[in-house]
Structures are given as structure tokens and as C-alpha cells.
PDB file of C-alpha atoms and ligand atoms in Angstrom:
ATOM      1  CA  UNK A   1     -23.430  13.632 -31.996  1.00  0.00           C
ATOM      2  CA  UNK A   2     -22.369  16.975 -32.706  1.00  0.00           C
ATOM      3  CA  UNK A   3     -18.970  17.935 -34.668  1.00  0.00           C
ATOM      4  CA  UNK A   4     -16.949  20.058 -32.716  1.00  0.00           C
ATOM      5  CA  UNK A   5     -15.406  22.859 -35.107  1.00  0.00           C
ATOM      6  CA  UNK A   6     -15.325  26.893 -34.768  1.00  0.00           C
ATOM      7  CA  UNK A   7     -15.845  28.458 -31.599  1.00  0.00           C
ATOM      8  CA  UNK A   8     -17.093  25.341 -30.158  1.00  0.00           C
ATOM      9  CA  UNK A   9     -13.863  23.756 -30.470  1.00  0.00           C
ATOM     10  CA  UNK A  10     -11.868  27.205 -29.233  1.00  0.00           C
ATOM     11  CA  UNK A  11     -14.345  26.406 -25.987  1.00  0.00           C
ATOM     12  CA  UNK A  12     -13.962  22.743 -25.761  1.00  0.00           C
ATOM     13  CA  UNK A  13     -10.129  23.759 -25.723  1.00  0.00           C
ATOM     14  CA  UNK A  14     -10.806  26.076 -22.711  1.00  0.00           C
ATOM     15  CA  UNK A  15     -12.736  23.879 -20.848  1.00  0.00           C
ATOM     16  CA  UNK A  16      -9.980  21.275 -21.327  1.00  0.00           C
ATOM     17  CA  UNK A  17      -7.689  23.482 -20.317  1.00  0.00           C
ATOM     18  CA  UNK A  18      -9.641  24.888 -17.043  1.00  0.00           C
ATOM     19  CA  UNK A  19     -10.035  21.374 -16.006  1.00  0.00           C
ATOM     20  CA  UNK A  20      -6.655  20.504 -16.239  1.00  0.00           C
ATOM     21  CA  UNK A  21      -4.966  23.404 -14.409  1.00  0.00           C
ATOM     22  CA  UNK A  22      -7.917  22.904 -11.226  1.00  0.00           C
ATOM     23  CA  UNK A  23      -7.795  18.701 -11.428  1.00  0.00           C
ATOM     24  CA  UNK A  24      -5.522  18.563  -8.995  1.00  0.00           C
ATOM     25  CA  UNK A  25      -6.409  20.766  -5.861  1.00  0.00           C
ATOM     26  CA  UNK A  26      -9.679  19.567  -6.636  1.00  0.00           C
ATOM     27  CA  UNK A  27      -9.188  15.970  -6.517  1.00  0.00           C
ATOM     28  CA  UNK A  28      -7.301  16.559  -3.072  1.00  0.00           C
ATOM     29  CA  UNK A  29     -10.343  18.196  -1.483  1.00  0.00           C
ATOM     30  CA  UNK A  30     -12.729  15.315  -2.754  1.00  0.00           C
ATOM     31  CA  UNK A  31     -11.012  12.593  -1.325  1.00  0.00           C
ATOM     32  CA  UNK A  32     -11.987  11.085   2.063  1.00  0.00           C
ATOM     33  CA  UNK A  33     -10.466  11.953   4.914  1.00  0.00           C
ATOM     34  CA  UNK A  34      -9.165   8.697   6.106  1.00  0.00           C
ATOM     35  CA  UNK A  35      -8.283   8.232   2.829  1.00  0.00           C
ATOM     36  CA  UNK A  36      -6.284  11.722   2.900  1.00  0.00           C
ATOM     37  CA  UNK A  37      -4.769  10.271   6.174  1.00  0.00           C
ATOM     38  CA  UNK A  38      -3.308   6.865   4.949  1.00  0.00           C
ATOM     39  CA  UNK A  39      -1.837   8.303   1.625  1.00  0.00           C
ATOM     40  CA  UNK A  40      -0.143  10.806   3.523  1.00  0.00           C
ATOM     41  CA  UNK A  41       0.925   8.261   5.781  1.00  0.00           C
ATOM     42  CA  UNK A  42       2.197   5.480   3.372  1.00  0.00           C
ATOM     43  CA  UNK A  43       4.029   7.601   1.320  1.00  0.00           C
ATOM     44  CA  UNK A  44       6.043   9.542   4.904  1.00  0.00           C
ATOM     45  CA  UNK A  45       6.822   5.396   5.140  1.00  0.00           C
ATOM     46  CA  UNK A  46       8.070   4.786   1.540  1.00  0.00           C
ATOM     47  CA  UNK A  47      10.188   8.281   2.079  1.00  0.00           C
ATOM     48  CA  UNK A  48      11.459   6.769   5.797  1.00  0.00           C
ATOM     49  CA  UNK A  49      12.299   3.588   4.019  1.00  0.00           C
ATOM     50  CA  UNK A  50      14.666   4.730   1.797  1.00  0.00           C
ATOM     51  CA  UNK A  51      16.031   7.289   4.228  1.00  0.00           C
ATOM     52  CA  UNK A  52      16.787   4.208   5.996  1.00  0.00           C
ATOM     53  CA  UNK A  53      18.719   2.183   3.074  1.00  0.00           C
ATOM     54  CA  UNK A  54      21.634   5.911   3.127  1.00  0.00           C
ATOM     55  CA  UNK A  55      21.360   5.363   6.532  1.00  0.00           C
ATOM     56  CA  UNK A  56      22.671   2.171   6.974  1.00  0.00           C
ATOM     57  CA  UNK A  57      25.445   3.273   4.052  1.00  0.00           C
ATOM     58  CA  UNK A  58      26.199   6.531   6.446  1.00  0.00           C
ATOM     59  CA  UNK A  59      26.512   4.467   9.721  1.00  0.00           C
ATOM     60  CA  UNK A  60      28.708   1.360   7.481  1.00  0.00           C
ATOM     61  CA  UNK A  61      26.156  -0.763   8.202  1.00  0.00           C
ATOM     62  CA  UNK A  62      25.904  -1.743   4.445  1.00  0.00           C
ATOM     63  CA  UNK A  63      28.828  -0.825   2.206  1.00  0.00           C
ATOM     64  CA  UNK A  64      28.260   2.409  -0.124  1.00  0.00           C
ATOM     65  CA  UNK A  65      26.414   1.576  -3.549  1.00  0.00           C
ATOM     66  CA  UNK A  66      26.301   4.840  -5.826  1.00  0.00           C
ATOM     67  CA  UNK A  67      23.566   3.577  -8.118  1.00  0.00           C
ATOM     68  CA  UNK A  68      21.170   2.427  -4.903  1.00  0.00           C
ATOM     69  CA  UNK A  69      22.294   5.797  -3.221  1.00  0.00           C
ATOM     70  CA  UNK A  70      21.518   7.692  -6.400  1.00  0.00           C
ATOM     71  CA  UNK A  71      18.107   5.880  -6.443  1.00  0.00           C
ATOM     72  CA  UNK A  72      16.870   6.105  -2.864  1.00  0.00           C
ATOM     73  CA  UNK A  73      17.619   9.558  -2.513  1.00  0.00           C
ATOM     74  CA  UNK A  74      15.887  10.194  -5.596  1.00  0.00           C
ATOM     75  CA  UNK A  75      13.190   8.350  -4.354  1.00  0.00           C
ATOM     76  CA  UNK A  76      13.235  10.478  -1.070  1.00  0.00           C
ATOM     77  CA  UNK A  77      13.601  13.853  -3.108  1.00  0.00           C
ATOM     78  CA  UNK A  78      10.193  12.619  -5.480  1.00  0.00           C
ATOM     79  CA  UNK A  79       8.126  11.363  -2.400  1.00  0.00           C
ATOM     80  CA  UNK A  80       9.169  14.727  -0.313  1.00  0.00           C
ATOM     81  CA  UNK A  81       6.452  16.592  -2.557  1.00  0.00           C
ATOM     82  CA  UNK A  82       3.906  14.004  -2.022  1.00  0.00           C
ATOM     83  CA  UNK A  83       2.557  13.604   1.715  1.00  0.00           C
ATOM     84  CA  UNK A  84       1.461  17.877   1.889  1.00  0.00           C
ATOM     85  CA  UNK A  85      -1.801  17.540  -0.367  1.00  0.00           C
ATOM     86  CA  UNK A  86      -2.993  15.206   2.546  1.00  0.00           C
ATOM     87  CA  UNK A  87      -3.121  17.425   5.110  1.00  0.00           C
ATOM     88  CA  UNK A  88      -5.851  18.938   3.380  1.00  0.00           C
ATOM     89  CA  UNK A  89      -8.835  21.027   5.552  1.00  0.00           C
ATOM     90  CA  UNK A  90     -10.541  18.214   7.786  1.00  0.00           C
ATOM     91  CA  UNK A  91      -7.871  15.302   7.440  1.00  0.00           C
ATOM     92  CA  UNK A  92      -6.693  16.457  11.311  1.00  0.00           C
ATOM     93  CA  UNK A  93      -8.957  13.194  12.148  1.00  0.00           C
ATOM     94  CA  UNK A  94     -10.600  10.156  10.256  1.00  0.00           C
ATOM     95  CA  UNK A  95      -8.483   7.581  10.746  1.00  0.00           C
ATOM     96  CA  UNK A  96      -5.802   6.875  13.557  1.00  0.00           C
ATOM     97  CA  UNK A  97      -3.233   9.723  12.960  1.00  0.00           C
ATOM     98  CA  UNK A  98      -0.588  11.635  14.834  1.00  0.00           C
ATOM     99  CA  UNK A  99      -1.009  15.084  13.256  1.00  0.00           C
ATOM    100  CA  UNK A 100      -1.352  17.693  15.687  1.00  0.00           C
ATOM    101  CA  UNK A 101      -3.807  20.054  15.851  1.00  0.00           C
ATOM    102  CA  UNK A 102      -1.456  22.676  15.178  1.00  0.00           C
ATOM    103  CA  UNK A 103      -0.703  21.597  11.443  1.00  0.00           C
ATOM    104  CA  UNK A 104      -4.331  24.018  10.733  1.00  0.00           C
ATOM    105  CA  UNK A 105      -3.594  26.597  13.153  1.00  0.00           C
ATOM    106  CA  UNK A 106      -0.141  27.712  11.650  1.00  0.00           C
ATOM    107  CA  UNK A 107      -0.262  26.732   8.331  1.00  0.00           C
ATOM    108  CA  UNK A 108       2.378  28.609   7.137  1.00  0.00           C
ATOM    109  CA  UNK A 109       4.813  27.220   9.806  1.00  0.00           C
ATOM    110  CA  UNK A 110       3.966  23.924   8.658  1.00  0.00           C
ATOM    111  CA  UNK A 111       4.733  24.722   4.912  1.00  0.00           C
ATOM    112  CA  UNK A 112       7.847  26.305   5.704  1.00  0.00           C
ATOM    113  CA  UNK A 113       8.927  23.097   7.105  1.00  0.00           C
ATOM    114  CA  UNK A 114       7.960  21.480   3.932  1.00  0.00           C
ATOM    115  CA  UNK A 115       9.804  23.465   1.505  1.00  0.00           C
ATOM    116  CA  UNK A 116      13.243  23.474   4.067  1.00  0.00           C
ATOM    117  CA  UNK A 117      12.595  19.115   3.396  1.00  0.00           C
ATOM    118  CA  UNK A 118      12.181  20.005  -0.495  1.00  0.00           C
ATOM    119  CA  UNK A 119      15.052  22.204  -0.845  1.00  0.00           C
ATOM    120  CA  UNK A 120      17.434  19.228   1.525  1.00  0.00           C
ATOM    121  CA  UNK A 121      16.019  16.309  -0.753  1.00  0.00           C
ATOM    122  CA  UNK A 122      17.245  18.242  -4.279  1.00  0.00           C
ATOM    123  CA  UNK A 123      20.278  18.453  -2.445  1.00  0.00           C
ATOM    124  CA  UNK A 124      20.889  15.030  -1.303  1.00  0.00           C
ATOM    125  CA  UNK A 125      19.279  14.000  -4.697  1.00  0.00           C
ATOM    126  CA  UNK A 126      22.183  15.871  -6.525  1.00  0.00           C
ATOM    127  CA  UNK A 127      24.931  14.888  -4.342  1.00  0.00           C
ATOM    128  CA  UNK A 128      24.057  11.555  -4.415  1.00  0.00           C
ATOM    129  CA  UNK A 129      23.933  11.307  -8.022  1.00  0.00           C
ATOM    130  CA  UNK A 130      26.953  12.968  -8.195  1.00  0.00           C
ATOM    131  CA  UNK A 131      28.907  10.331  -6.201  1.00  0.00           C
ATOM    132  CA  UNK A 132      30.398  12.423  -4.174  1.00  0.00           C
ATOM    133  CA  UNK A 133      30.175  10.266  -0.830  1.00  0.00           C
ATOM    134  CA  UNK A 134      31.495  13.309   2.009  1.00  0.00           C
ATOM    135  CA  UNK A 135      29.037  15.305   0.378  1.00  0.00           C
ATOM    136  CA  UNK A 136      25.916  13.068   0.074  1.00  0.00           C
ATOM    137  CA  UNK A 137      26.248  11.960   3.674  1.00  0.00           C
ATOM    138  CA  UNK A 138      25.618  15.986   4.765  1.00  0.00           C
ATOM    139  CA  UNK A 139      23.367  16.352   3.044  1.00  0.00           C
ATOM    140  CA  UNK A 140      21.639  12.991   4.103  1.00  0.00           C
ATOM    141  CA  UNK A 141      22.324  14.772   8.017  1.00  0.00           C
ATOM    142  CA  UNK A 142      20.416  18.023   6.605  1.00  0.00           C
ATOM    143  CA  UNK A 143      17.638  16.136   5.574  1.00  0.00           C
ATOM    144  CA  UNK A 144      17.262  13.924   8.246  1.00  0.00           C
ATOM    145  CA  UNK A 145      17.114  17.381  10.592  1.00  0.00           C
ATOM    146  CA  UNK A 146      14.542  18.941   8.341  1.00  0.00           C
ATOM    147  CA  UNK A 147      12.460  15.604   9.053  1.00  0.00           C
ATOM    148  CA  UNK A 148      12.829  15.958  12.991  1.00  0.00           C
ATOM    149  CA  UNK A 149      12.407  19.937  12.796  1.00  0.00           C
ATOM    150  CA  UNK A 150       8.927  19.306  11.537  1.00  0.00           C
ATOM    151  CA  UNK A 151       7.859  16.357  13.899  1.00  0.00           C
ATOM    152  CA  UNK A 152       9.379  17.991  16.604  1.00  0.00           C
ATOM    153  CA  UNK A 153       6.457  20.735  16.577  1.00  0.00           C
ATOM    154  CA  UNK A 154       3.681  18.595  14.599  1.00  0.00           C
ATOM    155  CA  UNK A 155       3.623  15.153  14.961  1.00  0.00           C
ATOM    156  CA  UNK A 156       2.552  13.786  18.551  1.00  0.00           C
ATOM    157  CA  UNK A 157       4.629  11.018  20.040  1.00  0.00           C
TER     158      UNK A 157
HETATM  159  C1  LIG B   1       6.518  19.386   7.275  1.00  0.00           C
HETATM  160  C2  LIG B   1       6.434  18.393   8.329  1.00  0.00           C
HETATM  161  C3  LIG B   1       7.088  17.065   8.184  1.00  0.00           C
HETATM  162  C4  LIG B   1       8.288  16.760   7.612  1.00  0.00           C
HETATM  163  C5  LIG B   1       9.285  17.702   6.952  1.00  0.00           C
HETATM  164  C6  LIG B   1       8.454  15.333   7.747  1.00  0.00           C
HETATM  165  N1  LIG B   1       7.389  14.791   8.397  1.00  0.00           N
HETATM  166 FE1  LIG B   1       7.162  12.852   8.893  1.00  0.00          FE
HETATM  167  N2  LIG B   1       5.344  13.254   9.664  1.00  0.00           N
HETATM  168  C7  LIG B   1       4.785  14.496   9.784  1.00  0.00           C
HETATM  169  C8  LIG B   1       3.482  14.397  10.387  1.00  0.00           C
HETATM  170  C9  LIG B   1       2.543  15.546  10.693  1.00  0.00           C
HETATM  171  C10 LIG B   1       3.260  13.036  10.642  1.00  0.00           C
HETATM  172  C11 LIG B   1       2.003  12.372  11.227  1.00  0.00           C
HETATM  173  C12 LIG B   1       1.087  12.001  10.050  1.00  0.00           C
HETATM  174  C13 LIG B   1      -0.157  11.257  10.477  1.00  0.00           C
HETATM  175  O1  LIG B   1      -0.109  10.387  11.394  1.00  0.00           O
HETATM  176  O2  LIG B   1      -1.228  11.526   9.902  1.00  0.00           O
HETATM  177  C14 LIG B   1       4.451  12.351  10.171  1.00  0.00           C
HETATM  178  C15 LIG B   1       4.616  10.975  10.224  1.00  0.00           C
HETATM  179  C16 LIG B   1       5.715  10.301   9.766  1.00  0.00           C
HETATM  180  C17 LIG B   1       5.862   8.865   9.793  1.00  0.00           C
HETATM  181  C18 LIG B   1       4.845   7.857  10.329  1.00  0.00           C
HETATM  182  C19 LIG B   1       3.856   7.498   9.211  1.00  0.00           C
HETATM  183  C20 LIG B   1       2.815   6.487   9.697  1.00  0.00           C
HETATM  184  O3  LIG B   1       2.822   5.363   9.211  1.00  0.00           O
HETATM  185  O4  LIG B   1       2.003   6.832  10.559  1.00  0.00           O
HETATM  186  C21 LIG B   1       7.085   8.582   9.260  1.00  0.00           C
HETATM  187  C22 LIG B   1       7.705   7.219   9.086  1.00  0.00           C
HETATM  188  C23 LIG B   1       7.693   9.856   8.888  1.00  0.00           C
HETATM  189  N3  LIG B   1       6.829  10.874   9.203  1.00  0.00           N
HETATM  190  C24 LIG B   1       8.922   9.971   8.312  1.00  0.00           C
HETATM  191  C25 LIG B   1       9.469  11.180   7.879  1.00  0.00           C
HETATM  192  C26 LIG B   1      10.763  11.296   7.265  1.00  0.00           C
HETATM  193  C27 LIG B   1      11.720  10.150   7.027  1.00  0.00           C
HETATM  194  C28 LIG B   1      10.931  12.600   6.966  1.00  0.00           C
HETATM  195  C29 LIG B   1      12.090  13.267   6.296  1.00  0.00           C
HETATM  196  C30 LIG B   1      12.666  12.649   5.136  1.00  0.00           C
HETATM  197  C31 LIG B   1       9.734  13.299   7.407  1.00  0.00           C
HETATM  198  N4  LIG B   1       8.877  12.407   7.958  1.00  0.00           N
HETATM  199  C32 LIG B   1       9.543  14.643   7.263  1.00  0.00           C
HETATM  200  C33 LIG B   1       5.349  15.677   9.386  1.00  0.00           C
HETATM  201  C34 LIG B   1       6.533  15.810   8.699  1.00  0.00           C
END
């Protein structure tokens, strides 16, 4: 085994380093496609589940709980940055999906999308948090239109 001091340690610390800032992409692009498919999918169902639980509090269905509002829209703000690094170059089939082609033929459509859901979540997670109930429930309304804005043109029916 060799002792790792001097330059040899100034490189080990750059390799580290490299590996670290290119793990992720990396691991993204490595992963199978129907494996790509379902995470994306079970974490669009963990966000739609908790969309559901301020639902039910917007339409007085259940009566409004600050601390679970606080946590679900948390919850939806964390998981909106999850589902995109499935979508990855030849995920558009692998396993039963209802991505549209168009997802790889206007990428930059498709991430707009994502970052209008990303700014509405940080919203709603704020607002929620906050308390303030008039202002949570827009901002549940915005997000919930940033969610049909993007099926409307890439998810099929
Ligand atoms: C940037 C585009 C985009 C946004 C924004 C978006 N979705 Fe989707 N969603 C998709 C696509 C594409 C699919 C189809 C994924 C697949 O089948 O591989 C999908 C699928 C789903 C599914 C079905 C998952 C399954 O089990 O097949 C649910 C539920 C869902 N989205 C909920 C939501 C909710 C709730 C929001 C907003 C909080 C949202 N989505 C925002 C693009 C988006």
C-alpha cells in the first residue's frame, strides 16, 4: 500500500473532487431506461399525492392543518426537482410510459416548464410555511396550472 502525501495527495484531492462534481449527470446516464422511467414516474406520484392532501384542505374537504400544509408542500417543492434527470436521452421508451415524443424534440420547451413548476413550488413552499391560508391556496392554484401546462403538451392521455 502506498502512503499518499505530496503531489500525490494534491491529485488524489483532484480526482476526488472531479468525481464528485460529474457523479451525478453521470449516474443519470448509466441507469436503465425502464429504470429512468419508473423513478421518474414514482416520484410525479409521491409529488401528486401530496398535491392531493392541500387539495382536499383548498376544496374543505379536510379542515386546514398548517404543520401538514407546511409539510406537503414542502414535500411537493423537494420532489419538483426530482422527476427531470429521468427523462434522460433514450428513456422516451423502456417501460410503459406516457411521455411524448416531443419531450426530445423541444427540449428547451420542456425545461421551461420545469423551472415555471420550481419557481410555483418555492412559492407554495413559503406561503405555506408562512401560514398564511389566502395566500397558500394561490399559490397551490399556480402550481397546480404549471402541472397541467406541461402535460397539456407532453404527456399523452
Ligand atoms: C415539465 C413537465 C411536467 C410537469 C411540470 C409536471 N408533469 Fe406530471 N408528468 C409529465 C410527464 C411527461 C409525465 C409522463 C411520465 C411517464 O409516463 O413516463 C407525467 C406524469 C405524471 C403522473 C403519472 C405518473 C405515473 O405513475 O405514470 C402524475 C401523477 C403526474 N405527472 C403528476 C404531476 C403533478 C401533480 C405535477 C405538478 C405538481 C406535475 N405532474 C407536473 C410531465 C410533467
Amino acid at each position: 500500500m502506498r502512503v499518499v502525501t505530496g503531489i500525490g495527495a494534491v491529485a488524489a484531492t483532484v480526482a476526488a473532487t472531479a468525481c464528485l462534481t460529474f457523479a451525478h449527470p453521470a449516474v443519470a446516464q448509466d441507469v436503465k431506461p425502464d429504470r429512468a422511467i419508473k423513478y421518474r414516474q414514482s416520484v410525479l406520484r409521491a409529488m401528486d399525492y401530496n398535491m392531493d392532501i392541500l387539495e382536499a384542505m383548498v376544496k374543505g374537504e379536510t379542515p386546514p392543518n398548517k404543520e401538514v400544509a407546511a409539510q406537503s408542500a414542502l414535500f411537493v417543492e423537494q420532489l419538483s426537482h426530482m422527476p427531470w434527470s429521468g427523462f434522460g436521452p433514450g428513456t422516451d421508451q423502456g417501460a410503459p410510459t406516457k411521455a411524448r415524443p416531443e419531450i426530445w424534440k423541444d427540449p428547451e420547451k420542456f425545461k421551461s416548464l420545469q423551472n415555471d413548476l420550481m419557481a410555483a413550488t418555492a412559492k407554495l413552499a413559503a406561503s405555506a410555511k408562512s401560514g398564511d391560508v389566502a395566500q397558500w391556496k394561490g399559490d397551490f392554484s399556480a402550481v397546480a396550472d404549471a402541472c397541467r401546462n406541461c402535460h397539456r403538451s407532453f404527456r399523452a392521455r
